PDB file of C-alpha atoms and ligand atoms in Angstrom:
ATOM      1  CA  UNK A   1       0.000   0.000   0.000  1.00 92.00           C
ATOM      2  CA  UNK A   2       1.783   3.447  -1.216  1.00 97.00           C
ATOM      3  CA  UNK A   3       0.398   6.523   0.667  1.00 98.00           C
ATOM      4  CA  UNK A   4       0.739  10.385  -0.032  1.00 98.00           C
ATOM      5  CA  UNK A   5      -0.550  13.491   0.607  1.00 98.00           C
ATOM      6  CA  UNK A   6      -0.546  16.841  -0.658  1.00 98.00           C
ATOM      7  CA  UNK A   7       1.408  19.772   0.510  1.00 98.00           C
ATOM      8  CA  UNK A   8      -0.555  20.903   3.450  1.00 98.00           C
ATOM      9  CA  UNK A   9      -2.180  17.793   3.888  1.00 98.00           C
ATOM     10  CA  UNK A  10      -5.464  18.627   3.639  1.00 98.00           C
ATOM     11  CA  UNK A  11      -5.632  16.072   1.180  1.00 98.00           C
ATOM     12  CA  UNK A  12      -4.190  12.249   1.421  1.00 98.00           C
ATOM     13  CA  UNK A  13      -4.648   9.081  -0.386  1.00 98.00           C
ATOM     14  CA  UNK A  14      -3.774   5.603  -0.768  1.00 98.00           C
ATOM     15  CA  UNK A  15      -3.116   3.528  -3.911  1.00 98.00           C
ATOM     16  CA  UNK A  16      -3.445  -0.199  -3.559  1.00 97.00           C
ATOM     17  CA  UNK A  17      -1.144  -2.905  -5.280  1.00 96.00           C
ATOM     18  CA  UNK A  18       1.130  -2.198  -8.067  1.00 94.00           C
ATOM     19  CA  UNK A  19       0.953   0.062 -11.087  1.00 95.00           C
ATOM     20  CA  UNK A  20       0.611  -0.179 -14.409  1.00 95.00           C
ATOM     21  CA  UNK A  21       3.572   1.724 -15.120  1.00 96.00           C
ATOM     22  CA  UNK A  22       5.081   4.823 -14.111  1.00 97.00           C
ATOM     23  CA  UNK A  23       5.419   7.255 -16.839  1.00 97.00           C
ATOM     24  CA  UNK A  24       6.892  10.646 -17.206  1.00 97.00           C
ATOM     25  CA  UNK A  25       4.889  13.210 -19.305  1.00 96.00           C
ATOM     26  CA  UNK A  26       6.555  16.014 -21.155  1.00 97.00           C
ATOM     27  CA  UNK A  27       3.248  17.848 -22.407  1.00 94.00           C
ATOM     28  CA  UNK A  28       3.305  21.433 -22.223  1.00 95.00           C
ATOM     29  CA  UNK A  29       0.454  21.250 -19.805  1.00 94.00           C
ATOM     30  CA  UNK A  30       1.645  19.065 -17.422  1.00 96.00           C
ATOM     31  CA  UNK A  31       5.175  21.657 -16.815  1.00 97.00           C
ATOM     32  CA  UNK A  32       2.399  24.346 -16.944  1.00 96.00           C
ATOM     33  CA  UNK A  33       0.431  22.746 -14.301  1.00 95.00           C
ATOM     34  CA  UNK A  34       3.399  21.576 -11.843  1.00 95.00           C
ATOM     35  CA  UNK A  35       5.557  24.653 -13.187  1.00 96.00           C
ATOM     36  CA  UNK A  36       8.315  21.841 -13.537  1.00 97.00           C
ATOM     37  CA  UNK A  37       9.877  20.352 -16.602  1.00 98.00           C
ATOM     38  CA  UNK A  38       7.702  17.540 -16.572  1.00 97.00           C
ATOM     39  CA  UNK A  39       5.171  15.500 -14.078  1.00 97.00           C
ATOM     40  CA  UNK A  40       5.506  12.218 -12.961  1.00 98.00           C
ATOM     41  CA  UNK A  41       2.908   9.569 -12.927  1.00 98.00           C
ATOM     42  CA  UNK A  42       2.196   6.615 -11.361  1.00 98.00           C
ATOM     43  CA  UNK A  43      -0.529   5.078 -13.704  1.00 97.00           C
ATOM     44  CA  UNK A  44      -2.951   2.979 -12.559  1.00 97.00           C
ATOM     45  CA  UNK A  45      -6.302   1.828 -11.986  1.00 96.00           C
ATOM     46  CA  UNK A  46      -9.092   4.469 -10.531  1.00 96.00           C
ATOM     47  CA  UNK A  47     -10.183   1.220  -7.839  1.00 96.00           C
ATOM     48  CA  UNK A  48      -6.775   1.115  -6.706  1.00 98.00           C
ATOM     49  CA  UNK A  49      -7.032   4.675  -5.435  1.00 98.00           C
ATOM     50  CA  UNK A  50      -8.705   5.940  -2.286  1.00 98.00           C
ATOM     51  CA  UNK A  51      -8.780   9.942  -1.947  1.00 98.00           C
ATOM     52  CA  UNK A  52      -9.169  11.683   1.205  1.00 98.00           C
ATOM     53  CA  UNK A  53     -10.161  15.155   1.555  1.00 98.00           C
ATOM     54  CA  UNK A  54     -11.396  17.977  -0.534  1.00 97.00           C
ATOM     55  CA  UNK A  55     -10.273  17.902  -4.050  1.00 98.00           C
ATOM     56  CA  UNK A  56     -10.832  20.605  -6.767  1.00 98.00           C
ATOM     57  CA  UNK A  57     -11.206  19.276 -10.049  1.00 97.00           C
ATOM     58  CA  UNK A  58      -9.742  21.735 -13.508  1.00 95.00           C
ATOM     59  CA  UNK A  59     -11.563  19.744 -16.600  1.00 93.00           C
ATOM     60  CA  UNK A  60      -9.097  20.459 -19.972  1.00 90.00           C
ATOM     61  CA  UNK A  61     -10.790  20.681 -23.004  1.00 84.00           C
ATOM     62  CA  UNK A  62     -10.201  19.960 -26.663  1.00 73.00           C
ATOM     63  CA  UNK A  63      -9.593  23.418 -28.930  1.00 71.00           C
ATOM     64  CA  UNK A  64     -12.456  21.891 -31.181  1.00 68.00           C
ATOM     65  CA  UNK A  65     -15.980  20.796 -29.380  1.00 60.00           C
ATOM     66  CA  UNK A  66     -16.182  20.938 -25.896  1.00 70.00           C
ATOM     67  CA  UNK A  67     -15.194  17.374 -24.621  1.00 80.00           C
ATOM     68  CA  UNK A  68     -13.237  16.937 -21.523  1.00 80.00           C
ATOM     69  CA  UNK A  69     -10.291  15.375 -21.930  1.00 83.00           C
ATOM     70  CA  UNK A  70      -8.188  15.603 -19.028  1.00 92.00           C
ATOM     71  CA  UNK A  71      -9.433  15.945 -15.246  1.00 94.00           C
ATOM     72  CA  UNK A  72      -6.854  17.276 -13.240  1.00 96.00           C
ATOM     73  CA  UNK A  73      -7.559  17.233  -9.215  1.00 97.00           C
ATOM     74  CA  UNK A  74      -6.030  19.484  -7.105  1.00 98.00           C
ATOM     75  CA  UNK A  75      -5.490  20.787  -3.052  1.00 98.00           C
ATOM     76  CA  UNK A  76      -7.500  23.924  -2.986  1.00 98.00           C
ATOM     77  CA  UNK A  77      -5.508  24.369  -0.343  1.00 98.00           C
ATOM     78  CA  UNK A  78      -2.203  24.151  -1.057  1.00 98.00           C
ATOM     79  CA  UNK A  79      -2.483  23.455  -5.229  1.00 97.00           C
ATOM     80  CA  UNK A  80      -0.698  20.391  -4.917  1.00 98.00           C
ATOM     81  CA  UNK A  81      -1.912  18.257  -8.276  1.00 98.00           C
ATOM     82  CA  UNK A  82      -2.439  14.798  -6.798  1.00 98.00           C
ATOM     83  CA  UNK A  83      -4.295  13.032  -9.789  1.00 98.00           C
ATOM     84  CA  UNK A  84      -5.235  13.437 -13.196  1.00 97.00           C
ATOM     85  CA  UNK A  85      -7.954  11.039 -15.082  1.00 94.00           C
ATOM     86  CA  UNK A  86      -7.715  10.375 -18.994  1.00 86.00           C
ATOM     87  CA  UNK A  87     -11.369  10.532 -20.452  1.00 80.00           C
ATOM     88  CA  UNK A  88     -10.005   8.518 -23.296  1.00 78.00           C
ATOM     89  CA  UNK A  89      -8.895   5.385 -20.655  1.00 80.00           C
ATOM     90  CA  UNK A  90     -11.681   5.186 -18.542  1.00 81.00           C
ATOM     91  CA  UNK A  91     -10.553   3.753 -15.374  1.00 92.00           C
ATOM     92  CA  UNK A  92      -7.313   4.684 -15.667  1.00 95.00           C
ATOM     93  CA  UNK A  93      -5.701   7.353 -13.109  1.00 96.00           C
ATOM     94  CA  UNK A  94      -2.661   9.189 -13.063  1.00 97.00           C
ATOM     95  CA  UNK A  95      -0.723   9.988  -9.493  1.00 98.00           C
ATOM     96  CA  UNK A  96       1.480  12.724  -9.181  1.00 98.00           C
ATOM     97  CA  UNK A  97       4.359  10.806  -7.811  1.00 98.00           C
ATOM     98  CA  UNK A  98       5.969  13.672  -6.355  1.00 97.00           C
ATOM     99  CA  UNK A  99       2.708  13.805  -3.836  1.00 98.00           C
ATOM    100  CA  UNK A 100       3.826   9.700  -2.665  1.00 98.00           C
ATOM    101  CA  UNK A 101       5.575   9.647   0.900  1.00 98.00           C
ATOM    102  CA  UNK A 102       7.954   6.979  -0.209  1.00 97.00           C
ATOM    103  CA  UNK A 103       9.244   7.351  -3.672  1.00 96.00           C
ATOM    104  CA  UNK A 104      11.915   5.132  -3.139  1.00 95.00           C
ATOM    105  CA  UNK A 105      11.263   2.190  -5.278  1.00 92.00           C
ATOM    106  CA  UNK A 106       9.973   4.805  -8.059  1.00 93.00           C
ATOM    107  CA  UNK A 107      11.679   4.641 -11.961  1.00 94.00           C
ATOM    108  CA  UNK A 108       9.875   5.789 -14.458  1.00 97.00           C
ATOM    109  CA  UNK A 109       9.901   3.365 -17.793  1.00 96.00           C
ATOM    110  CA  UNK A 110       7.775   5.506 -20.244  1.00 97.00           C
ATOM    111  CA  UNK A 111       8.106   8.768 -21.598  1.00 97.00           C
ATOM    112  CA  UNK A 112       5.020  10.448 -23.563  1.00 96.00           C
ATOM    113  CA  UNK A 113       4.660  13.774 -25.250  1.00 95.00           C
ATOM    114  CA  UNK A 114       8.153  13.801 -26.185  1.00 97.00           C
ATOM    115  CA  UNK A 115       7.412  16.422 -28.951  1.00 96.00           C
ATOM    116  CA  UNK A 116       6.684  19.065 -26.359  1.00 97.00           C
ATOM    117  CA  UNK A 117      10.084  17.467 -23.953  1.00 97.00           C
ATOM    118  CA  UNK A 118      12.292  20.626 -22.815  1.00 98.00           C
ATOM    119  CA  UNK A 119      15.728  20.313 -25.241  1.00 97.00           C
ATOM    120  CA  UNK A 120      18.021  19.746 -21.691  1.00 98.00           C
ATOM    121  CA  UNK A 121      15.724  17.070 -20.720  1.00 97.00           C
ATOM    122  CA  UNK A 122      17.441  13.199 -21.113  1.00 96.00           C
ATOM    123  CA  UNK A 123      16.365  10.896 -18.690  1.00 96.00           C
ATOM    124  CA  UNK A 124      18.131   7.269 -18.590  1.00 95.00           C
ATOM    125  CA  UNK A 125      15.801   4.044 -18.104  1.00 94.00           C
ATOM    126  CA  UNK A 126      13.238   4.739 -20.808  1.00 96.00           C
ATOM    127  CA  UNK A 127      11.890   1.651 -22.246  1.00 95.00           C
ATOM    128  CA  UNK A 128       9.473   3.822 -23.919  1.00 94.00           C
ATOM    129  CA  UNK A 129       9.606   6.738 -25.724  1.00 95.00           C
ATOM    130  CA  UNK A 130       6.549   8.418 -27.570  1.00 95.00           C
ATOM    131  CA  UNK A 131       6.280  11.357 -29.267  1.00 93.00           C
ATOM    132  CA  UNK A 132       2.767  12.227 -28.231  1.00 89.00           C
ATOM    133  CA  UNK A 133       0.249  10.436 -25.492  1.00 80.00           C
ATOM    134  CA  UNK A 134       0.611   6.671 -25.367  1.00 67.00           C
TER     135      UNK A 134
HETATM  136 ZN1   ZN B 201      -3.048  20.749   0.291  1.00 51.69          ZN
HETATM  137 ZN1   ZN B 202       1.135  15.756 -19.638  1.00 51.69          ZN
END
């Protein structure tokens, strides 16, 4: 059982059993969102997670028609990003993996959104590397 919490701990969670992968994502709106060069996500199934706490949820939409396509849940408090949910894999969650309290056993394998991946940016251990969203 992995646990984590956001900055100010309003807001904790658990994620049961192992992931699907973890994956780093290079997307312009992920270093927008955690004002870093890229997030880092522990993928994996929305049962494995339990959320405690108040979370605010920012819905990303496509430029054309109004779909959401990204759900990205945040402390109001602090503005930690804890999760974000893929419309397009139902089921599927995404946890920040900077928000875990042990990160310890933690190496990314797969690297999405390459195309939008900061020129200084070369991480080792990728057994995966795509140009846009897997
Ligand atoms: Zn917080
Ligand atoms: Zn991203």
């Amino acid at each position: 059982m992995r646990t984590g919490r956001c900055l100010c701990g309003e807001v904790t969670y658990e994620v049961a059993g192992d992931p699907i992968a973890v994956a780093v994502c290079h997307c312009s709106h992920c270093q927008r969102q955690s004002g870093g060069a890229f997030s880092v996500n522990l993928v994996a199934h929305e049962s494995q997670l339990t959320l405690h706490g108040e979370l605010k949820t920012y819905e990303e939409r496509g430029e054309l028609g109004d779909d959401v396509y990204v759900r990205r849940r945040f402390c109001p408090a602090c503005g930690s990003p804890i999760v974000s949910e893929l419309a397009k894999s139902a089921g599927v969650v995404a946890v920040k993996v900077g928000t875990l309290d042990d990160t310890s056993d933690i190496a990314p394998t797969v690297e999405v959104w390459c195309v939008d991946k900061q020129p200084w940016v070369s991480l080792p251990g990728m057994a995966v590397s795509l140009e846009r969203e897997g």
